[in-house]
Amino acid sequence: MRARTAIVCSVADQGVAALTNILVLVTAARLSTVADFARFSAVYLVFTVLLGAFGAYAGQPLVLRRGDADEVRGACRSAVAFTLLAATALGAPTAALCLSLPGATAQALTALGLVLPVVLGQDTMRYAFSTLHLPHLALTGDLLRLGCALGALLAQPHGAPAARLVAVWGLSALPALLLSAVLLHRRTAGAPPRPGNLLRRDHLGRRFVVEFGVGNATNQLSVLGLGAVGNPLVVGALRGATTLFGPLNVLFTSATGFGPPLLGRIPCARRRTRAAAALAAVLAATAAAWATALALLPDGVGRRLLGDTWPTAAALLPATGSQYAAMAVGTCGLLALRMLDPRTTLTVQVVFSLVAAVFLVGGYALGGVPGAAWGLCLGSVCKAVATWTRVARLGRRTTTDRPPVSADAVRPAPGSS
């Protein structure tokens, strides 16, 4: 596939994935009361954490793969097989445990555990198609998922409990999973899956999942913690605000996961870094424009989008919009580091993600929910500055150009863990 066509299909695929994400949450908000949407949001946050963790462990090392075509095809099948097996091993006990617990949130978590292999498996298929330079097949699967998810949720009655919405949303991804599995099998036939390879000590996903655990997941788990020990509605308020930025959120996450196969077509490391910087500027400007458009929405339109959650979400738009502009810069900085050397991102993620969590909790203590939102913004600004500082230093130390580091290029020192 030509580079221009691949870029168009990749961008379109991320747009469809973003649209699916925001329409799922918007539809759930319109079907639910404030309390039910808070429960749905909490469970969806759990899913988001798991989605990011599986993407970091199985997906992100996959898109860095280089080398023999048969090995790449085998790696794609191995990543999908590993995700399906691991998601089942995690989801089944979770469902069994939560089934015995009282409360609507436990019921929603039970539903999530049952559909976890479906939603995580379909997402890993997207990484596989990106690695194989077949983004049009990922787009096909995501278009089917969008139609099924939206149709299934719109068929639900108003006031449907969170558990029902989670189950309907998860099962609606099954047709896309099956279609993607057939398409992937045709492109990788003859390459036996070896999911055990993802458990090796030298698997790059170990580093990436640690980065995610102290990075993206830290802030989301902090929000859940604030809801548990403080006001439970804080989850719904912050989630309602970030829901409005759903397309940008998916695009930022996808830049790290799906950007390497596209930027890898650029032969010069310096030009790849410049391309990442240009992408950062474009995404930051897009975030600012999106925040401005949301701030100008009439109150009636906002209520149609988020129902009773709109007033609290609208009050957080300045902080959330600023946060997403900073996130654009930081995400593209991480992408540049991944292309230069994927071993250099761990320190930045660990230190500044913990700093962001402190700002979140401190902001909530000082100013309630608005203070928490501005705390998240300040944390994103600090991470963006640190990331691009590291890019500049690494660029100055690089005396010879070299191709992106493959997922197979990282080997632990003898005796390391």
Coordinates of C-alpha atoms in Angstrom, one line a residue:
M1 CA 0.0 0.0 0.0
R2 CA 1.3 3.5 -0.9
A3 CA 2.3 5.7 2.0
R4 CA -0.3 8.4 1.3
T5 CA -3.1 5.8 1.1
A6 CA -1.9 4.2 4.3
I7 CA -1.8 7.6 6.1
V8 CA -5.4 8.4 5.0
C9 CA -6.7 5.0 6.1
S10 CA -4.8 5.2 9.4
V11 CA -6.2 8.6 10.2
A12 CA -9.7 7.6 9.1
D13 CA -9.5 4.5 11.3
Q14 CA -8.5 6.5 14.3
G15 CA -11.3 8.9 13.6
V16 CA -13.8 6.1 13.5
A17 CA -12.4 4.6 16.7
A18 CA -12.6 8.1 18.3
L19 CA -16.2 8.5 17.1
T20 CA -17.1 5.1 18.5
N21 CA -15.6 6.1 21.9
I22 CA -17.4 9.4 22.2
L23 CA -20.8 8.1 20.9
V24 CA -20.7 5.2 23.3
L25 CA -20.3 7.6 26.3
V26 CA -22.6 10.2 24.9
T27 CA -25.3 7.6 24.3
A28 CA -24.8 6.1 27.8
A29 CA -25.1 9.6 29.3
R30 CA -28.3 10.3 27.5
L31 CA -29.8 6.9 28.5
S32 CA -28.7 7.1 32.2
T33 CA -29.3 9.2 35.3
V34 CA -26.4 11.0 36.8
A35 CA -25.8 8.2 39.3
D36 CA -26.0 5.5 36.6
F37 CA -23.7 7.4 34.3
A38 CA -21.2 7.7 37.1
R39 CA -21.3 3.9 37.6
F40 CA -20.9 3.4 33.8
S41 CA -18.1 5.9 33.7
A42 CA -16.3 4.2 36.6
V43 CA -16.5 0.8 34.8
Y44 CA -15.5 2.3 31.5
L45 CA -12.5 3.8 33.2
V46 CA -11.5 0.3 34.4
F47 CA -11.8 -0.9 30.8
T48 CA -9.8 2.1 29.6
V49 CA -7.0 1.2 32.0
L50 CA -7.0 -2.5 30.8
L51 CA -7.2 -1.4 27.2
G52 CA -4.1 0.8 27.6
A53 CA -2.2 -1.9 29.5
F54 CA -2.9 -4.6 26.9
G55 CA -2.1 -2.2 24.1
A56 CA 1.2 -1.3 25.8
Y57 CA 2.2 -4.9 26.4
A58 CA 1.0 -6.6 23.2
G59 CA 0.3 -3.8 20.7
Q60 CA 3.0 -1.2 21.0
P61 CA 6.0 -3.6 20.7
L62 CA 4.2 -5.2 17.8
V63 CA 4.2 -2.0 15.7
L64 CA 7.9 -1.6 16.2
R65 CA 8.6 -5.0 14.7
R66 CA 11.0 -5.1 11.7
G67 CA 12.6 -7.9 9.8
D68 CA 11.5 -11.1 8.1
A69 CA 7.9 -11.0 6.8
D70 CA 7.1 -14.4 8.1
E71 CA 8.3 -13.5 11.6
V72 CA 6.2 -10.3 11.5
R73 CA 3.1 -12.3 10.5
G74 CA 3.8 -14.8 13.3
A75 CA 4.2 -11.9 15.8
C76 CA 0.8 -10.5 14.8
R77 CA -0.9 -13.8 15.4
S78 CA 1.0 -14.3 18.6
A79 CA -0.1 -10.9 19.9
V80 CA -3.8 -11.6 19.1
A81 CA -3.7 -15.1 20.7
F82 CA -2.0 -13.8 23.8
T83 CA -4.6 -11.0 24.2
L84 CA -7.5 -13.4 23.9
L85 CA -6.0 -15.9 26.4
A86 CA -4.9 -13.2 28.9
A87 CA -8.2 -11.3 28.7
T88 CA -10.1 -14.5 29.3
A89 CA -7.9 -15.4 32.2
L90 CA -8.5 -12.0 33.7
G91 CA -12.1 -11.4 32.9
A92 CA -13.5 -14.8 33.9
P93 CA -12.3 -14.6 37.6
T94 CA -13.3 -10.9 37.8
A95 CA -16.9 -11.7 36.6
A96 CA -17.1 -14.6 39.1
L97 CA -15.9 -12.5 42.0
C98 CA -18.1 -9.5 41.3
L99 CA -21.1 -11.7 40.7
S100 CA -21.2 -12.5 44.4
L101 CA -20.9 -8.9 45.4
P102 CA -23.9 -6.6 46.0
G103 CA -24.5 -3.3 44.2
A104 CA -25.0 -2.0 40.7
T105 CA -21.3 -1.3 40.2
A106 CA -20.4 -4.9 40.9
Q107 CA -23.0 -6.0 38.4
A108 CA -21.5 -3.7 35.8
L109 CA -18.0 -5.1 36.5
T110 CA -19.4 -8.6 36.1
A111 CA -20.6 -7.7 32.6
L112 CA -17.2 -6.1 31.8
G113 CA -15.4 -9.3 32.8
L114 CA -17.5 -11.3 30.5
V115 CA -17.0 -9.1 27.4
L116 CA -13.3 -8.3 28.1
P117 CA -11.9 -10.8 25.6
V118 CA -14.1 -9.5 22.9
V119 CA -13.3 -5.8 23.2
L120 CA -9.6 -6.3 23.9
G121 CA -9.1 -8.9 21.2
Q122 CA -10.7 -6.6 18.6
D123 CA -8.4 -3.8 19.6
T124 CA -5.3 -5.9 19.2
M125 CA -6.4 -6.8 15.7
R126 CA -6.0 -3.1 14.9
Y127 CA -2.3 -3.2 16.0
A128 CA -1.8 -6.3 13.8
F129 CA -3.2 -4.7 10.7
S130 CA -1.1 -1.6 11.3
T131 CA 2.0 -3.7 11.6
L132 CA 1.2 -5.5 8.4
H133 CA 0.7 -2.1 6.6
L134 CA -3.0 -3.0 6.1
P135 CA -4.8 -0.1 7.9
H136 CA -7.7 -0.3 5.5
L137 CA -8.6 -3.7 7.1
A138 CA -8.5 -2.1 10.6
L139 CA -10.8 0.6 9.2
T140 CA -13.2 -2.0 7.9
G141 CA -13.4 -3.7 11.3
D142 CA -13.9 -0.4 13.2
L143 CA -16.6 0.8 10.9
L144 CA -18.5 -2.4 11.6
R145 CA -18.0 -2.0 15.3
L146 CA -19.2 1.6 15.2
G147 CA -22.4 0.6 13.5
C148 CA -23.1 -2.3 15.8
A149 CA -22.3 -0.4 19.0
L150 CA -24.4 2.6 18.2
G151 CA -27.3 0.5 16.9
A152 CA -27.3 -1.8 20.0
L153 CA -27.1 1.1 22.5
L154 CA -29.8 3.1 20.8
A155 CA -32.1 0.1 21.1
Q156 CA -31.9 0.3 24.9
P157 CA -34.6 1.9 27.0
H158 CA -34.0 5.1 29.0
G159 CA -32.9 4.3 32.5
A160 CA -31.2 1.1 31.5
P161 CA -28.8 0.0 34.3
A162 CA -25.1 0.3 33.9
A163 CA -24.6 -3.5 33.8
R164 CA -26.9 -3.8 30.8
L165 CA -25.2 -1.0 28.9
V166 CA -21.8 -2.5 29.5
A167 CA -22.9 -5.9 28.3
V168 CA -24.6 -4.5 25.2
W169 CA -21.6 -2.3 24.4
G170 CA -19.2 -5.2 24.8
L171 CA -21.1 -7.8 22.8
S172 CA -21.6 -5.3 20.0
A173 CA -17.9 -5.7 19.2
L174 CA -18.3 -9.4 18.5
P175 CA -19.1 -9.0 14.7
A176 CA -16.0 -6.8 14.2
L177 CA -13.9 -9.3 16.1
L178 CA -15.0 -12.2 14.0
L179 CA -14.5 -10.3 10.7
S180 CA -11.1 -9.0 11.8
A181 CA -10.1 -12.6 12.8
V182 CA -11.0 -13.9 9.3
L183 CA -9.2 -11.1 7.5
L184 CA -6.1 -11.5 9.7
H185 CA -6.1 -15.3 9.2
R186 CA -6.0 -14.9 5.5
R187 CA -3.1 -12.5 5.6
T188 CA -1.0 -14.5 8.1
A189 CA -1.8 -18.1 7.1
G190 CA 1.1 -20.5 7.6
A191 CA 2.6 -18.4 10.5
P192 CA 1.8 -20.4 13.7
P193 CA 1.0 -18.2 16.8
R194 CA 3.4 -18.4 19.7
P195 CA 1.8 -16.4 22.5
G196 CA 4.4 -17.7 24.9
N197 CA 6.9 -15.4 23.3
L198 CA 5.2 -12.4 24.9
L199 CA 6.2 -13.8 28.3
R200 CA 9.9 -13.8 27.6
R201 CA 12.1 -11.6 29.8
D202 CA 13.3 -9.6 26.9
H203 CA 9.9 -8.7 25.6
L204 CA 9.7 -4.9 25.2
G205 CA 6.1 -4.9 26.3
R206 CA 7.3 -5.2 29.9
R207 CA 8.9 -1.8 29.8
F208 CA 5.9 -0.3 28.0
V209 CA 3.3 -1.6 30.4
V210 CA 5.3 -0.2 33.3
E211 CA 5.3 3.1 31.6
F212 CA 1.6 2.9 31.1
G213 CA 1.0 1.8 34.6
V214 CA 2.7 4.8 36.1
G215 CA 1.6 7.1 33.2
N216 CA -1.9 7.1 31.8
A217 CA -3.3 4.7 34.4
T218 CA -2.0 6.8 37.3
N219 CA -4.3 9.7 36.7
Q220 CA -7.3 7.6 35.9
L221 CA -6.9 5.5 39.0
S222 CA -6.4 8.7 41.0
V223 CA -9.8 9.8 39.7
L224 CA -11.3 6.5 40.8
G225 CA -9.7 6.9 44.2
L226 CA -11.1 10.4 44.6
G227 CA -14.5 9.0 43.8
A228 CA -14.1 6.3 46.3
V229 CA -12.8 8.3 49.3
G230 CA -14.4 11.7 48.4
N231 CA -17.4 12.6 46.3
P232 CA -18.5 9.7 44.0
L233 CA -19.9 12.2 41.5
V234 CA -16.3 13.5 40.8
V235 CA -15.8 10.5 38.5
G236 CA -18.9 11.4 36.5
A237 CA -17.9 15.1 36.4
L238 CA -14.4 14.6 35.2
R239 CA -15.4 11.8 32.9
G240 CA -18.2 13.9 31.4
A241 CA -15.7 16.6 30.6
T242 CA -13.2 14.2 29.0
T243 CA -16.0 12.5 27.1
L244 CA -16.4 15.7 25.1
F245 CA -12.7 15.4 24.0
G246 CA -13.1 11.7 23.2
P247 CA -11.9 12.0 19.6
L248 CA -8.7 13.7 20.7
N249 CA -8.1 11.2 23.4
V250 CA -8.2 8.3 21.0
L251 CA -6.0 10.1 18.5
F252 CA -3.4 10.8 21.2
T253 CA -3.4 7.3 22.3
S254 CA -3.2 6.0 18.8
A255 CA -0.3 8.2 17.9
T256 CA 2.0 6.2 20.2
G257 CA 0.5 2.9 19.2
F258 CA 0.0 3.4 15.4
G259 CA 2.4 6.2 14.5
P260 CA 5.6 4.1 14.3
P261 CA 4.7 2.2 11.1
L262 CA 3.9 5.5 9.4
L263 CA 6.8 7.5 10.6
G264 CA 9.0 4.5 10.0
R265 CA 8.6 5.1 6.3
I266 CA 10.8 8.3 6.8
P267 CA 14.4 7.3 6.4
C268 CA 16.1 10.0 8.4
A269 CA 15.8 10.1 12.2
R270 CA 16.0 13.9 12.3
R271 CA 13.1 14.2 9.8
R272 CA 11.1 11.7 11.8
T273 CA 11.6 14.0 14.9
R274 CA 10.5 17.0 12.9
A275 CA 7.4 15.2 11.6
A276 CA 6.5 14.3 15.2
A277 CA 7.0 18.0 16.2
A278 CA 4.8 19.1 13.4
L279 CA 2.1 16.6 14.4
A280 CA 2.3 17.9 18.0
A281 CA 1.6 21.5 16.7
V282 CA -1.3 20.3 14.6
L283 CA -2.9 18.3 17.4
A284 CA -2.4 21.0 20.0
A285 CA -4.1 23.6 17.7
T286 CA -6.9 21.1 17.1
A287 CA -7.4 20.6 20.8
A288 CA -7.6 24.4 21.3
A289 CA -10.1 24.8 18.5
W290 CA -12.2 21.9 19.8
A291 CA -12.3 23.3 23.3
T292 CA -13.4 26.7 21.9
A293 CA -16.2 25.1 19.9
L294 CA -17.4 23.2 22.9
A295 CA -17.4 26.4 25.1
L296 CA -19.6 28.1 22.5
L297 CA -22.2 25.3 22.5
P298 CA -25.7 26.5 23.7
D299 CA -26.8 24.9 27.0
G300 CA -29.6 23.1 25.3
V301 CA -27.2 21.3 22.9
G302 CA -24.9 20.4 25.7
R303 CA -27.7 18.8 27.6
R304 CA -28.7 16.8 24.6
L305 CA -25.1 15.5 24.5
L306 CA -24.5 14.7 28.2
G307 CA -27.9 15.0 29.8
D308 CA -27.8 16.0 33.5
T309 CA -24.0 15.7 33.5
W310 CA -23.6 18.7 31.1
P311 CA -23.5 21.6 33.7
T312 CA -20.6 20.1 35.7
A313 CA -18.7 19.1 32.6
A314 CA -19.1 22.5 31.0
A315 CA -17.6 24.2 34.0
L316 CA -14.4 22.1 33.4
L317 CA -14.0 22.9 29.7
P318 CA -11.2 25.6 30.1
A319 CA -9.1 23.3 32.3
T320 CA -9.8 20.2 30.2
G321 CA -9.1 22.0 26.9
S322 CA -5.8 23.3 28.2
Q323 CA -4.9 19.8 29.4
Y324 CA -5.6 18.2 26.0
A325 CA -3.5 20.8 24.2
A326 CA -0.6 19.9 26.5
M327 CA -1.3 16.2 26.1
A328 CA -0.9 16.6 22.3
V329 CA 2.6 18.0 22.7
G330 CA 3.6 15.3 25.3
T331 CA 2.2 12.4 23.3
C332 CA 4.0 13.4 20.2
G333 CA 7.2 13.8 22.2
L334 CA 6.8 10.2 23.4
L335 CA 6.3 9.1 19.9
A336 CA 9.5 10.8 18.9
L337 CA 11.4 9.1 21.7
R338 CA 10.0 5.7 20.7
M339 CA 11.3 6.2 17.2
L340 CA 14.7 7.3 18.4
D341 CA 15.1 4.7 21.2
P342 CA 12.1 3.1 23.0
R343 CA 14.3 2.5 26.1
T344 CA 14.4 6.3 26.9
T345 CA 10.7 6.9 27.8
L346 CA 10.4 5.0 31.1
T347 CA 12.0 7.6 33.3
V348 CA 9.9 10.5 32.0
Q349 CA 6.7 8.5 32.4
V350 CA 7.5 7.3 35.9
V351 CA 8.5 10.7 37.3
F352 CA 6.1 13.1 35.7
S353 CA 3.1 10.8 35.9
L354 CA 3.5 10.6 39.6
V355 CA 3.9 14.4 39.7
A356 CA 0.6 14.7 37.7
A357 CA -1.2 12.4 40.2
V358 CA 0.0 14.6 43.1
F359 CA -1.2 17.7 41.2
L360 CA -4.6 16.0 40.7
V361 CA -5.1 15.2 44.4
G362 CA -3.7 18.5 45.5
G363 CA -5.9 20.4 43.1
Y364 CA -9.0 18.6 44.4
A365 CA -8.0 19.3 48.0
L366 CA -7.6 23.0 47.2
G367 CA -10.4 23.6 44.8
G368 CA -12.7 20.6 44.5
V369 CA -13.5 19.2 41.1
P370 CA -12.3 22.3 39.1
G371 CA -9.1 22.2 41.1
A372 CA -8.6 18.6 40.2
A373 CA -9.1 19.4 36.5
W374 CA -6.5 22.1 36.6
G375 CA -4.2 19.8 38.5
L376 CA -4.4 17.3 35.6
C377 CA -3.7 20.2 33.2
L378 CA -0.5 21.2 35.1
G379 CA 0.7 17.6 35.2
S380 CA 0.3 17.3 31.4
V381 CA 2.2 20.5 30.9
C382 CA 5.1 19.3 33.0
K383 CA 5.2 15.9 31.2
A384 CA 5.2 17.6 27.8
V385 CA 8.1 19.9 28.7
A386 CA 10.1 17.0 30.1
T387 CA 9.5 14.8 27.1
W388 CA 10.6 17.2 24.5
T389 CA 13.6 18.2 26.6
R390 CA 14.6 14.5 26.5
V391 CA 14.1 14.5 22.7
A392 CA 16.4 17.5 22.3
R393 CA 19.1 16.0 24.5
L394 CA 18.9 12.6 22.7
G395 CA 19.1 14.4 19.3
R396 CA 22.2 16.3 20.3
R397 CA 23.9 13.1 21.5
T398 CA 23.1 11.2 18.3
T399 CA 26.1 11.5 16.0
T400 CA 25.0 9.0 13.4
D401 CA 21.5 8.4 11.9
R402 CA 20.0 5.0 12.6
P403 CA 16.7 3.2 11.9
P404 CA 14.0 2.9 14.6
V405 CA 14.8 0.4 17.3
S406 CA 12.9 -2.8 16.7
A407 CA 11.0 -4.7 19.4
D408 CA 13.7 -7.4 19.1
A409 CA 16.5 -5.0 19.7
V410 CA 16.2 -4.6 23.4
R411 CA 18.0 -7.4 25.3
P412 CA 18.5 -7.4 29.0
A413 CA 22.0 -7.5 30.4
P414 CA 23.1 -10.9 31.8
G415 CA 21.5 -11.4 35.2
S416 CA 19.0 -8.5 34.8
S417 CA 15.3 -8.9 35.4

